[in-house]
XYZ file of C-alpha atoms in Angstrom:
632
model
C -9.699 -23.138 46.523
C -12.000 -20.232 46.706
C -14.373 -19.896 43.400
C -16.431 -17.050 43.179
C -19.330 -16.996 40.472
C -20.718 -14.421 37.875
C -23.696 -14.115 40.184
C -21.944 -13.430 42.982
C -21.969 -16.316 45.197
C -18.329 -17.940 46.481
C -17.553 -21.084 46.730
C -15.074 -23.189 48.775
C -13.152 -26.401 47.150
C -11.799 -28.169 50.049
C -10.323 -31.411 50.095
C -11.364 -32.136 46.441
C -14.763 -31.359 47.740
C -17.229 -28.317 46.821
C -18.324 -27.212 50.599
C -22.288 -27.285 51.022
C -22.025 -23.937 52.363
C -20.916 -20.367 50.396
C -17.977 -18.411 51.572
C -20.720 -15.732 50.865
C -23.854 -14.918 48.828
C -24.233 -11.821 47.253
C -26.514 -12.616 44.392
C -29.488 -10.246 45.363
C -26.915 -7.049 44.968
C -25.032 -8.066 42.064
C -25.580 -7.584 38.432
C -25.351 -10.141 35.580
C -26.771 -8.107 32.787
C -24.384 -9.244 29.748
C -20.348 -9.174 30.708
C -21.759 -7.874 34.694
C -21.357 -9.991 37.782
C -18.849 -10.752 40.225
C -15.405 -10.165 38.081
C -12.814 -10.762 41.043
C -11.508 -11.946 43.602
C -8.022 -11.747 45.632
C -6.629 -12.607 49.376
C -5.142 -9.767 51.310
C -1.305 -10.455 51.616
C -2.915 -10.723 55.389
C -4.849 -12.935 55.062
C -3.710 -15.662 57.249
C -4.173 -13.389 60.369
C -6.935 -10.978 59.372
C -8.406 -12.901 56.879
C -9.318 -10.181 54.311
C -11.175 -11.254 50.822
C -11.078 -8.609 48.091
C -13.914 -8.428 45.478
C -14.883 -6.693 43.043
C -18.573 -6.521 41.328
C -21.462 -4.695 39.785
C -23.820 -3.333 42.141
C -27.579 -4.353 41.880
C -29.719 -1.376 43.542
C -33.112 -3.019 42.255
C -33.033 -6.294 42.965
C -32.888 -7.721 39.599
C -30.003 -9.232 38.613
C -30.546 -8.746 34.535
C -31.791 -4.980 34.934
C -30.111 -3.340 31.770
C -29.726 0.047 33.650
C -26.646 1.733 34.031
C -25.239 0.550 36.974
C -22.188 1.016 39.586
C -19.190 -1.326 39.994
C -17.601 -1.537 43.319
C -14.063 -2.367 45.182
C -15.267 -4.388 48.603
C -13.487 -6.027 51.480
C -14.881 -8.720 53.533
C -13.600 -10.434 56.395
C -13.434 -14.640 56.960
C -14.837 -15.681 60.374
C -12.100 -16.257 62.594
C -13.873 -19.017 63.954
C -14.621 -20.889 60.465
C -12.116 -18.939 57.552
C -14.256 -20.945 55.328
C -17.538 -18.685 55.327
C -17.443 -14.553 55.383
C -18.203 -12.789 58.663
C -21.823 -11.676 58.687
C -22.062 -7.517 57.449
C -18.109 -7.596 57.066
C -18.613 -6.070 53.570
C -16.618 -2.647 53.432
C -16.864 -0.787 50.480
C -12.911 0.507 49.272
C -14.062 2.396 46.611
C -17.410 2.778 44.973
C -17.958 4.907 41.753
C -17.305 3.049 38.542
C -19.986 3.769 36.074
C -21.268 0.395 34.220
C -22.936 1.493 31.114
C -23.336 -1.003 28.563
C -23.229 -4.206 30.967
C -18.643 -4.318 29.708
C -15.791 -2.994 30.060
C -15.780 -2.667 34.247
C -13.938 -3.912 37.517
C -11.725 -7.428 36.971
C -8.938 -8.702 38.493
C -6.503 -7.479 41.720
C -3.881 -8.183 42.234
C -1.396 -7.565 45.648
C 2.523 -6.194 44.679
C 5.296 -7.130 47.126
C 4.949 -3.686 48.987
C 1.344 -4.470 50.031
C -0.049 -1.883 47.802
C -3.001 -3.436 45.125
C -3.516 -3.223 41.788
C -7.055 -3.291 39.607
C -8.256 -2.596 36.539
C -11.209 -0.603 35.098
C -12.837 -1.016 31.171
C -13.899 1.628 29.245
C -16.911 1.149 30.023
C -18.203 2.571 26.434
C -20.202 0.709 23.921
C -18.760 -2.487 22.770
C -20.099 -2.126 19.066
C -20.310 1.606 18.393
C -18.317 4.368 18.396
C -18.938 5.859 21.715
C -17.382 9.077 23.341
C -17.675 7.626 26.591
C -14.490 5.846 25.623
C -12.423 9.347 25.523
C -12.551 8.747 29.403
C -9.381 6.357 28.852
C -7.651 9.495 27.895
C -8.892 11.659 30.920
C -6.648 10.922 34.202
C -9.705 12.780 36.142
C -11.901 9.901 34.896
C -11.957 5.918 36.106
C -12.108 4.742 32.980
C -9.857 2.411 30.819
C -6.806 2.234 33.813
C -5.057 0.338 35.753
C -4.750 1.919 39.296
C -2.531 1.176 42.060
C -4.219 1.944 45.723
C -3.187 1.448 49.524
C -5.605 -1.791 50.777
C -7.357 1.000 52.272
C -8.509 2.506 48.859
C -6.209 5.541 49.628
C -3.476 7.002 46.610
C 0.288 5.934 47.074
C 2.460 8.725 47.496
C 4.996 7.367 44.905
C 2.221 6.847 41.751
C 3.054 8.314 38.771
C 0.488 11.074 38.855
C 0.069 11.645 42.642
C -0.698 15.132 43.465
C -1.362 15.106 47.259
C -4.601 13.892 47.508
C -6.909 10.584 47.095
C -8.173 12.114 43.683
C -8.703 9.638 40.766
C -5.398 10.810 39.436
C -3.520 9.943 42.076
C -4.540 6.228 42.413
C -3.510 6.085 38.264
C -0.734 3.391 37.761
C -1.181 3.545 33.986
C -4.112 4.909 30.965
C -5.520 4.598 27.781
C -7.138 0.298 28.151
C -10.079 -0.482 26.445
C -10.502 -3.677 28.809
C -8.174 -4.715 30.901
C -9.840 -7.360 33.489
C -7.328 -10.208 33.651
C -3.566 -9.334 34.216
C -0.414 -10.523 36.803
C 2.432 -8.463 38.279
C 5.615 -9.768 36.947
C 7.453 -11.762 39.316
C 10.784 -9.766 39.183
C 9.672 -6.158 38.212
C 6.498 -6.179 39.643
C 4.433 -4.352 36.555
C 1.585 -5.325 35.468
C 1.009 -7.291 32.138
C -2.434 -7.411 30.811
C -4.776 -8.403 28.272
C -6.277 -5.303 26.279
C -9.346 -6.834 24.515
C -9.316 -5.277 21.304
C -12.623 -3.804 19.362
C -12.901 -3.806 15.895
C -9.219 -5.280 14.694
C -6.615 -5.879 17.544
C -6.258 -8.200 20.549
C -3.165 -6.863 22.478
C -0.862 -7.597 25.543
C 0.978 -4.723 27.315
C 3.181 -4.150 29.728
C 2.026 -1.692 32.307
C 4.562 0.595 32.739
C 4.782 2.954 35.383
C 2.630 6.348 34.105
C 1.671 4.695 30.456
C -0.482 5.473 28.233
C -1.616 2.961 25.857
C -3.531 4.956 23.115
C -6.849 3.877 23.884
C -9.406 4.686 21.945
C -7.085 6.663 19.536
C -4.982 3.817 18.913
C -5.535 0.153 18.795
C -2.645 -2.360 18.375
C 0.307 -1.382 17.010
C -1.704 1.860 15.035
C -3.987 4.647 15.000
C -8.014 3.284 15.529
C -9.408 4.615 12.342
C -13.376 5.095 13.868
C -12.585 6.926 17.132
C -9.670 9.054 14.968
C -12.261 10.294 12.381
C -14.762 11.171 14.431
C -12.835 13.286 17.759
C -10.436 15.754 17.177
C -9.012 15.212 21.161
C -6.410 12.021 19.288
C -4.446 14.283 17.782
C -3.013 15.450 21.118
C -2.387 11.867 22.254
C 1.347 11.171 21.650
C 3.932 9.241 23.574
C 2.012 5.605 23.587
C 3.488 2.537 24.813
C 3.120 -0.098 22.073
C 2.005 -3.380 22.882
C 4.669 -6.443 23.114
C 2.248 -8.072 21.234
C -0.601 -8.231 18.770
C -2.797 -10.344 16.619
C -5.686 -9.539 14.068
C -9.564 -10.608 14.511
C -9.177 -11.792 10.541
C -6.606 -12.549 8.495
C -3.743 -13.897 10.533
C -2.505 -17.528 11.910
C -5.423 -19.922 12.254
C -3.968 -21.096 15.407
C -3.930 -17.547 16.968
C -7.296 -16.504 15.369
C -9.408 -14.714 17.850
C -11.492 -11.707 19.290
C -11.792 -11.444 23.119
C -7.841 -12.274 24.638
C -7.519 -13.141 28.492
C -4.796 -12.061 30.546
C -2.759 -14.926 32.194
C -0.341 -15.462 34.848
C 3.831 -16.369 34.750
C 4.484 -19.484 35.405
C 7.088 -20.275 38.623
C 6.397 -23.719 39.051
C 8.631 -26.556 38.734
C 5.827 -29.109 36.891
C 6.085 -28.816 33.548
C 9.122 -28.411 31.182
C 11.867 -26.153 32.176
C 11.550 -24.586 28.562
C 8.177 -22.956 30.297
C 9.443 -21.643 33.208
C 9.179 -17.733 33.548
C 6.649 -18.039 30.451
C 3.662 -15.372 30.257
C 0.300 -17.677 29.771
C -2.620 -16.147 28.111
C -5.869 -16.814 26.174
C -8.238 -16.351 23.887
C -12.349 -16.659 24.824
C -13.510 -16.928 21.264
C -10.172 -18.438 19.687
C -10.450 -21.436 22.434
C -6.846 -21.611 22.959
C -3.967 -20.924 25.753
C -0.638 -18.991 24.382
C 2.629 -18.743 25.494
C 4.820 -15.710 25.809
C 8.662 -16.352 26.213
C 10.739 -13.190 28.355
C 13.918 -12.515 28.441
C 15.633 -11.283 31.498
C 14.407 -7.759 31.286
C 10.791 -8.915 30.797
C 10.839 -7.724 26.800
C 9.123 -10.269 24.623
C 12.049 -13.048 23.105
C 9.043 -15.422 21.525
C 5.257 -16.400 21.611
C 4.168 -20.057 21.231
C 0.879 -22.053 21.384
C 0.403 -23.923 24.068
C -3.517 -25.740 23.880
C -6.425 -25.616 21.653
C -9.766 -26.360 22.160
C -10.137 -25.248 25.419
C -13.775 -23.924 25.498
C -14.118 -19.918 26.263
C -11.525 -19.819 28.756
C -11.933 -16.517 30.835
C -9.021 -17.047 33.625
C -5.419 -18.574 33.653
C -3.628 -19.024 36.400
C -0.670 -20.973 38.506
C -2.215 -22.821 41.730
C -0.044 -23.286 44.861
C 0.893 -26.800 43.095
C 3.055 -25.620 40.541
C 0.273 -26.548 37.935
C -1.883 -23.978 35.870
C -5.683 -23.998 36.197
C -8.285 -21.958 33.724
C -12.072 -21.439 34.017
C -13.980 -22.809 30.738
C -16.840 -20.401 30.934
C -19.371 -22.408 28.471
C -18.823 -25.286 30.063
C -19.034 -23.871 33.784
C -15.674 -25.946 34.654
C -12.040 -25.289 36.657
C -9.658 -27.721 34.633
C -6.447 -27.950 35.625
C -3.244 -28.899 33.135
C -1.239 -31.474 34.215
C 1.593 -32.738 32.315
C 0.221 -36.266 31.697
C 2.850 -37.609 29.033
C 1.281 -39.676 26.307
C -2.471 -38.682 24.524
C -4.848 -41.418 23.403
C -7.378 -40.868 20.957
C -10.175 -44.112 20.185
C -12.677 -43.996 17.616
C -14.231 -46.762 15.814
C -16.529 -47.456 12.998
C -19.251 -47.885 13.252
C -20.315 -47.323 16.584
C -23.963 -48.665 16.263
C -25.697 -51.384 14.641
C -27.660 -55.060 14.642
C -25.793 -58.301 16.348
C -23.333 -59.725 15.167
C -21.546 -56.179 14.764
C -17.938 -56.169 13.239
C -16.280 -52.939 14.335
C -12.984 -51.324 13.385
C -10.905 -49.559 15.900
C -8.609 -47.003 15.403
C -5.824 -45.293 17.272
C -4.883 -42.612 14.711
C -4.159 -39.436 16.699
C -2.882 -40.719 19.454
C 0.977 -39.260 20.122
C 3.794 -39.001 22.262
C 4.401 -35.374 22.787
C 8.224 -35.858 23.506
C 8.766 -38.475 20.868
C 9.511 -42.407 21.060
C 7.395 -45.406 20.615
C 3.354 -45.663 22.277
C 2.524 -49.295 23.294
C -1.332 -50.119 22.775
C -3.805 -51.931 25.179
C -7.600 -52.488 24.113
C -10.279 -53.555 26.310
C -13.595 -54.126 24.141
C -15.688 -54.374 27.400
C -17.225 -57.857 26.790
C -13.796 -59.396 28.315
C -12.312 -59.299 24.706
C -8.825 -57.616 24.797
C -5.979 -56.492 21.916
C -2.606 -55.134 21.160
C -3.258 -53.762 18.078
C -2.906 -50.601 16.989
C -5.774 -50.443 15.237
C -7.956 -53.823 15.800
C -11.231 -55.230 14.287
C -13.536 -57.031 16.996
C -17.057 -58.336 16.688
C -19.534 -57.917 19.318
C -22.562 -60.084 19.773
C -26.018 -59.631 22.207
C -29.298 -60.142 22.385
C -31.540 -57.121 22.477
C -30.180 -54.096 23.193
C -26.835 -53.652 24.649
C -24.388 -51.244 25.280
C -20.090 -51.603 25.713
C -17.787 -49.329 26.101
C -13.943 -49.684 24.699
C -11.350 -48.594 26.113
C -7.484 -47.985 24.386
C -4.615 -47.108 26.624
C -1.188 -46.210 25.416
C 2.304 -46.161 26.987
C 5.171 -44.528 26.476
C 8.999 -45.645 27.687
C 8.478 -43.785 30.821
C 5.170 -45.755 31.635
C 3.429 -43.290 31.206
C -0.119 -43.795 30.168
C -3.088 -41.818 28.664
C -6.716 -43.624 28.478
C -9.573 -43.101 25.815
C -12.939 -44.515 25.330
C -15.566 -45.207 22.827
C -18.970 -46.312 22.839
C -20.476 -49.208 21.186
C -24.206 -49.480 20.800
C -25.283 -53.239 19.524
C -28.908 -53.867 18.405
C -30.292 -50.488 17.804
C -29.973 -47.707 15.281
C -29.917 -43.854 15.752
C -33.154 -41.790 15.192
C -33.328 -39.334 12.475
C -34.532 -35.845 13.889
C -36.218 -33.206 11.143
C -36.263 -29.418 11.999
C -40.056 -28.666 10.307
C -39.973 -25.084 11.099
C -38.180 -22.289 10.347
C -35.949 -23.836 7.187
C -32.367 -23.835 6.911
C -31.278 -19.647 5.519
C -34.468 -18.037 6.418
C -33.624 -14.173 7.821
C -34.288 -12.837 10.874
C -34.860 -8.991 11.778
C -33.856 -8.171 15.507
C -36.700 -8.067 17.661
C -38.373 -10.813 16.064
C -39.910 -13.946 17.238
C -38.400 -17.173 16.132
C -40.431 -20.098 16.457
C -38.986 -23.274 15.731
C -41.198 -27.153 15.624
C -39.038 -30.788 14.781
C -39.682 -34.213 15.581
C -37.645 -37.263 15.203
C -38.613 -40.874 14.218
C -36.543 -44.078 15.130
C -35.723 -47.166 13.389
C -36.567 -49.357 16.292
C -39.322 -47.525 17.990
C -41.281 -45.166 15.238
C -41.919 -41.886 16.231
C -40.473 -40.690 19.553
C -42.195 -38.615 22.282
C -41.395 -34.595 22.539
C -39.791 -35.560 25.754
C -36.943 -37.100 23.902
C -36.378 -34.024 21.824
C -33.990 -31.526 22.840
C -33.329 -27.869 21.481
C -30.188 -25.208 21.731
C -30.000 -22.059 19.906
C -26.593 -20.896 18.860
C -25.326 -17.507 18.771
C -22.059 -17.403 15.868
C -20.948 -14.066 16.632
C -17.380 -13.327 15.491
C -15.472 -16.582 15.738
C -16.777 -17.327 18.810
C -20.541 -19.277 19.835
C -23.074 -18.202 22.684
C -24.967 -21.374 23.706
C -28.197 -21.203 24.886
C -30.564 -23.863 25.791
C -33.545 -23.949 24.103
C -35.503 -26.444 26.380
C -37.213 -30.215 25.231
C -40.543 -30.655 23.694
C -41.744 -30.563 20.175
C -41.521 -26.496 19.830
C -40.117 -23.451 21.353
C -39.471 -20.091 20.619
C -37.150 -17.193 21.593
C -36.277 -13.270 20.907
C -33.679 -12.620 18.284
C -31.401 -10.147 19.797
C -29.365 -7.223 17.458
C -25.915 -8.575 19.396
C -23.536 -6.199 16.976
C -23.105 -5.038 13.834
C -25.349 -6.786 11.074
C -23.108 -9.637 9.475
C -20.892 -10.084 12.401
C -23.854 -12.435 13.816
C -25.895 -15.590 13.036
C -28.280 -18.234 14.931
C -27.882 -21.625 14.660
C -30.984 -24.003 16.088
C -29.957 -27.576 16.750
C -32.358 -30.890 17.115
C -31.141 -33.556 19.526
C -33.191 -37.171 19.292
C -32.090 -39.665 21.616
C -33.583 -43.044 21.975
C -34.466 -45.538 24.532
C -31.021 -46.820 23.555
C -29.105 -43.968 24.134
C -28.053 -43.198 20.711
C -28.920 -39.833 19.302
C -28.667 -37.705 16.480
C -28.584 -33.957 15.573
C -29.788 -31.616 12.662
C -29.791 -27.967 12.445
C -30.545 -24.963 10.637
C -28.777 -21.530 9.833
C -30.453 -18.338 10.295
C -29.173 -15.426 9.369
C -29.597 -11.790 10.673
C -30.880 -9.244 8.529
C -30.944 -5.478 8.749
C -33.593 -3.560 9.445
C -33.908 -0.119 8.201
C -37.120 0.482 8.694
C -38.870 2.835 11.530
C -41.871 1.875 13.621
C -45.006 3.887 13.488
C -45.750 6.731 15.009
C -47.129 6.577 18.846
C -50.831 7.864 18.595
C -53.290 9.407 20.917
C -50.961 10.369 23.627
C -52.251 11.644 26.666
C -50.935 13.782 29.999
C -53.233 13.823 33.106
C -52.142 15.507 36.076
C -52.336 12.457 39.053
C -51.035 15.065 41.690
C -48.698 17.997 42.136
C -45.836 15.338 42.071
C -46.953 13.444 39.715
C -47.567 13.123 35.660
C -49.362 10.048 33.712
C -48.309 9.558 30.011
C -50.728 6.721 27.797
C -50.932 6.411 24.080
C -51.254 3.751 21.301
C -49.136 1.185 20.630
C -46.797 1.425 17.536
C -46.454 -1.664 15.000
C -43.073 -2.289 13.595
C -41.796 -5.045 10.799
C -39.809 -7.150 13.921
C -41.185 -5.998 17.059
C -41.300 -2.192 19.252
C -38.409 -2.195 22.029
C -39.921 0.360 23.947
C -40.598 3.810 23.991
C -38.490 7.179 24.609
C -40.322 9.807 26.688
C -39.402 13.417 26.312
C -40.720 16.277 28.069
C -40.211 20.506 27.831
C -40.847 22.484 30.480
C -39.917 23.128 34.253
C -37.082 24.943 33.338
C -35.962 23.525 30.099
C -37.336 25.205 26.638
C -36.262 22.419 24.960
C -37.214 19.060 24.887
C -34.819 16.512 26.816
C -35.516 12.927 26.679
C -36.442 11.720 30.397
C -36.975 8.045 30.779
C -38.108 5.005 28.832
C -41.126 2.725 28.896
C -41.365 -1.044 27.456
C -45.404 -0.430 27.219
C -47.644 2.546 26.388
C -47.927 4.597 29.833
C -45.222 6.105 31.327
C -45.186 8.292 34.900
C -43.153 11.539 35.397
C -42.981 11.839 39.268
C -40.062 14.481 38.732
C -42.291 17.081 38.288
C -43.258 19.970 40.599
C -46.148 22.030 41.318
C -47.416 24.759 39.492
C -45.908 23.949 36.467
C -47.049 23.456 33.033
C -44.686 20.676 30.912
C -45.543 19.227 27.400
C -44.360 15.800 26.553
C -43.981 13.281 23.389
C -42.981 9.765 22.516
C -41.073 7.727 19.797
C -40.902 4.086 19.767
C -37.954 2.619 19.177
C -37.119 -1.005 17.649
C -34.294 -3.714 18.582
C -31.936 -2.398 15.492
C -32.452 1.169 17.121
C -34.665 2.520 14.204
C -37.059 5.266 15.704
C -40.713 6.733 14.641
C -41.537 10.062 14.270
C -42.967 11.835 17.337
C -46.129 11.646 18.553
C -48.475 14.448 18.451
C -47.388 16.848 21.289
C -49.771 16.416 24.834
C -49.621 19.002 27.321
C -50.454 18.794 31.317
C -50.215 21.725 34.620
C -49.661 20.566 37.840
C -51.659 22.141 40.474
């Protein structure tokens, strides 16, 4: 199993083992800035005798993997050695194609996939701005632009004669297989027709699959789901003329729908072929949801026209790939947890709890094995093992535990179904020691944050047993609720910590959540948190003062001024000049402190330049007085 990794390093599994050594390391050119990174990954249909690897990723010019520049996303092939097929030939990186802008860190380069002629298929985003209205995402609707398709290239990068829009040439719209996607990076080829179906992740309302059809166009931005997109039709008179879009074969809301299909960011799957599971699944369509947690279902008929949608599995932690391994089974990456799981059909589910779980000697606990089901019906069988050579066949037993000191045993229930089947599940009992009680001092529970602000946060926890515990056993995470899905970020041990709040999208869409961990000497911990909401900020910084312009050579221009003060905290600074040509000022760079060099001037030349600041929520100042500078 190759695994490649958001930072651009692949992996090889190999004999249930992760190799020591990288197919390859690219993680000094490659960009992680937000959705960036390495996004896919595909063997050439050669690759047993040439052994081709096809990538694709965001290029990192600078050297710094979270620069927030605009970047370029790139098509690559490199070659396995020969010699060892499980690292990458030395300088074997060939660029395919090259020129994919990356603008807001989204919406590029995803999956490939290889059709049965050879010929490959990718997809491009939008690459606009995730939480604005953004013409940028007109580019959909342009088949002389790379943005928001699906294209269809020879392995050398070169336009198939037969596309839909091939005019004799390699031009952009030539290698077009199908138009108008917001995001399309995870899709399959059907396994009779060949077309692509893919995930379209919605924006503001819709979450879509399509079926790329040969020439489509899918109504991107103008139209989102199964209707017009009210923000991008209000504001450019260019969807009028977009007519003829394919609808989706199906659609579900961000609010206001089925719990169980409640979500914002779907993920493309794969059809399943394999003979493990059910025959009901065969030929099925399996996709997900990032923020809903969940795996779907999609039921074809013959002509590969949606007959019925199903769930399939919940709680399956921010999957971002689905697919069908070589052993009939279906494997998906659980981003937040950094995992490859793999589904296996496993028969009967145990679930174990008990109550309580902690406490002094002699401890009576009750055991429970409500949840626990056969999926396909019939009677479970129950075995408990209490871990102090104690045993049961109860359902649902009472046992009492006894130590000295502290001690620790774990329970374990297995059930069995008339196949023999079995399914295992554990609990943990603590004996002689109670949980500590952690308190979150600072900030309290509802206090508002402005973007750009500092949040500083101080707890400490005291224990039944042991008084009050050392920083060391303190640990924090801050929690991002955005939408119906969480960003988890850890927030490091100790007694205190801060971090940045970040304007993520629109105001109300987003909260933090800081959580306090204790854990003992015994091993039993305990968590408290506190809600923070985001507020808005409407208010500007102050103006930039005392700006100066001193000629450093004829190549060369050096802004300073003073700093501005804002209510949450100055972003940076916009620099914008007049002169050299221009009789009006353009804006032509940006600074995060208060100097700034132009070294796109030339001699001779007179130029006059000012600065706003600019805040996190994307209020700006006033300008600064105007300061003026001749090169000699």
């Amino acid at each position: 199993m190759f695994i490649w990794q958001k930072n651009g390093i692949v992996r090889v599994l190999k004999d249930g083992a992760l190799l020591p050594t990288p197919f390859l390391d690219f993680s000094s050119k490659v960009n992680t800035y937000n959705d960036n990174g390495m996004l896919g990954l595909a063997f050439g249909p050669d690759f047993s005798d040439t052994g081709s690897v096809y990538l694709t990723y965001v290029y990192e010019p600078n050297g710094n993997p979270n620069d927030t520049r605009t970047k370029m996303a790139r098509l690559v092939k490199v070659t396995a050695d020969p010699a060892n097929p499980d690292v990458a030939l030395a300088g074997s990186e060939a660029t395919i194609l090259g020129d994919f802008p990356v603008d807001y860190g989204t919406h590029v380069l995803g999956t490939i996939r290889f059709a049965r002629d050879g010929t490959m298929f990718f997809g491009n985003g939008d690459g606009a701005s995730p939480s604005s209205v953004d013409a940028n995402a007109l580019g959909a609707q342009d088949l002389d632009s790379v943005r928001g398709k699906i294209f269809r290239v020879n392995r050398d990068g070169t336009a198939p004669s037969d596309n839909p829009f091939y005019d004799g040439t390699d031009s952009i719209r030539s290698r077009v297989w199908c138009y108008g996607v917001r995001n399309p990076y995870r899709f399959s080829l059907h396994p009779t027709t060949g077309e692509p179906y893919f995930a379209d992740v919605g924006w503001d309302t819709w979450e879509e699959i399509d079926r790329g059809v040969r020439g489509g166009n899918f109504g991107w931005p103008c139209y989102e789901g199964n209707g017009p997109q009210p923000g991008y039709q209000s504001r450019f008179g260019q969807c009028a003329a977009v007519s003829s879009v394919i609808a989706p074969i199906i659609t579900y809301p961000h609010s206001g729908g089925d719990l169980n299909s409640a979500g914002t960011c779907i993920v493309g799957g794969d059809f399943y072929t394999g003979n493990r599971y059910p025959p009901s699944y065969e030929g099925n369509y399996f996709y997900a949801d990032y923020s809903g947690n969940w795996i779907h279902r999609l039921v074809l008929d013959a002509n590969g026209n949606l007959a019925s949608a199903a769930p399939f599995a919940n709680g399956i932690l921010a999957p971002t790939c689905v697919e069908q391994g070589p052993d009939g089974l279906l494997y998906y990456v659980s981003f937040s947890t950094g995992e490859i799981r793999r589904i296996r059909y496993n028969g009967p589910v145990a679930v174990a709890s008990a109550t309580p779980s902690y406490g002094y000697s002699p401890l009576q606990v009750s055991f429970s094995s409500l949840g626990s089901t056969n999926p396909f019906g019939g009677t479970l069988t129950y075995s408990w093992d209490f871990g102090d050579a104690a045993t049961s066949s109860l359902a649902n037993p009472t046992h009492t535990y006894s130590a000295s000191g502290v001690a620790t045993f774990t329970a374990t229930l297995t059930v069995r179904d008339s196949n023999n089947l079995t399914s295992s599940a554990t609990v943990k009992i603590t004996v002689g020691s109670l949980p500590p009680t952690p308190t979150i001092f600072t900030p309290a529970d509802g206090t508002g944050f402005l973007p750009g602000q500092t949040v500083s946060y101080q707890g400490s926890a005291a224990d039944p047993d042991e008084g009050a515990l050392p920083p060391s056993s303190l640990k924090w995470t801050v929690l991002l609720h955005h939408n119906t899905h969480v960003h988890t970020f850890v927030g490091g041990t100790g007694s205190e910590g801060s971090f940045v709040a970040e304007k993520h999208d629109i105001i109300g869409t987003f909260s933090y959540e800081i959580v306090l961990t204790a854990t003992d000497s015994s091993g039993l911990a305990a968590s408290t948190s506190v809600q923070l909401p985001i507020l808005a900020d409407t208010t500007s910084p102050t103006t930039p003062s005392g700006l100066t312009a001193a000629t450093a050579s004829s190549s060369q221009v050096d802004l300073s001024w003073g700093a501005s003060a804002d209510d949450a905290a100055v972003a940076g600074y916009l620099v914008e000049r007049q002169g050299g040509g221009s009789a009006d000022f353009v804006q032509i760079g940006t600074a995060t402190d208060t100097t700034y060099s132009d070294t796109s001037v030339t001699a001779n030349t007179s130029y006059s330049y000012r600065v706003r600041a600019i805040d996190a929520s994307g209020n700006v100042s006033d300008y600064s007085a105007v300061a003026s500078a001749t090169t000699p």
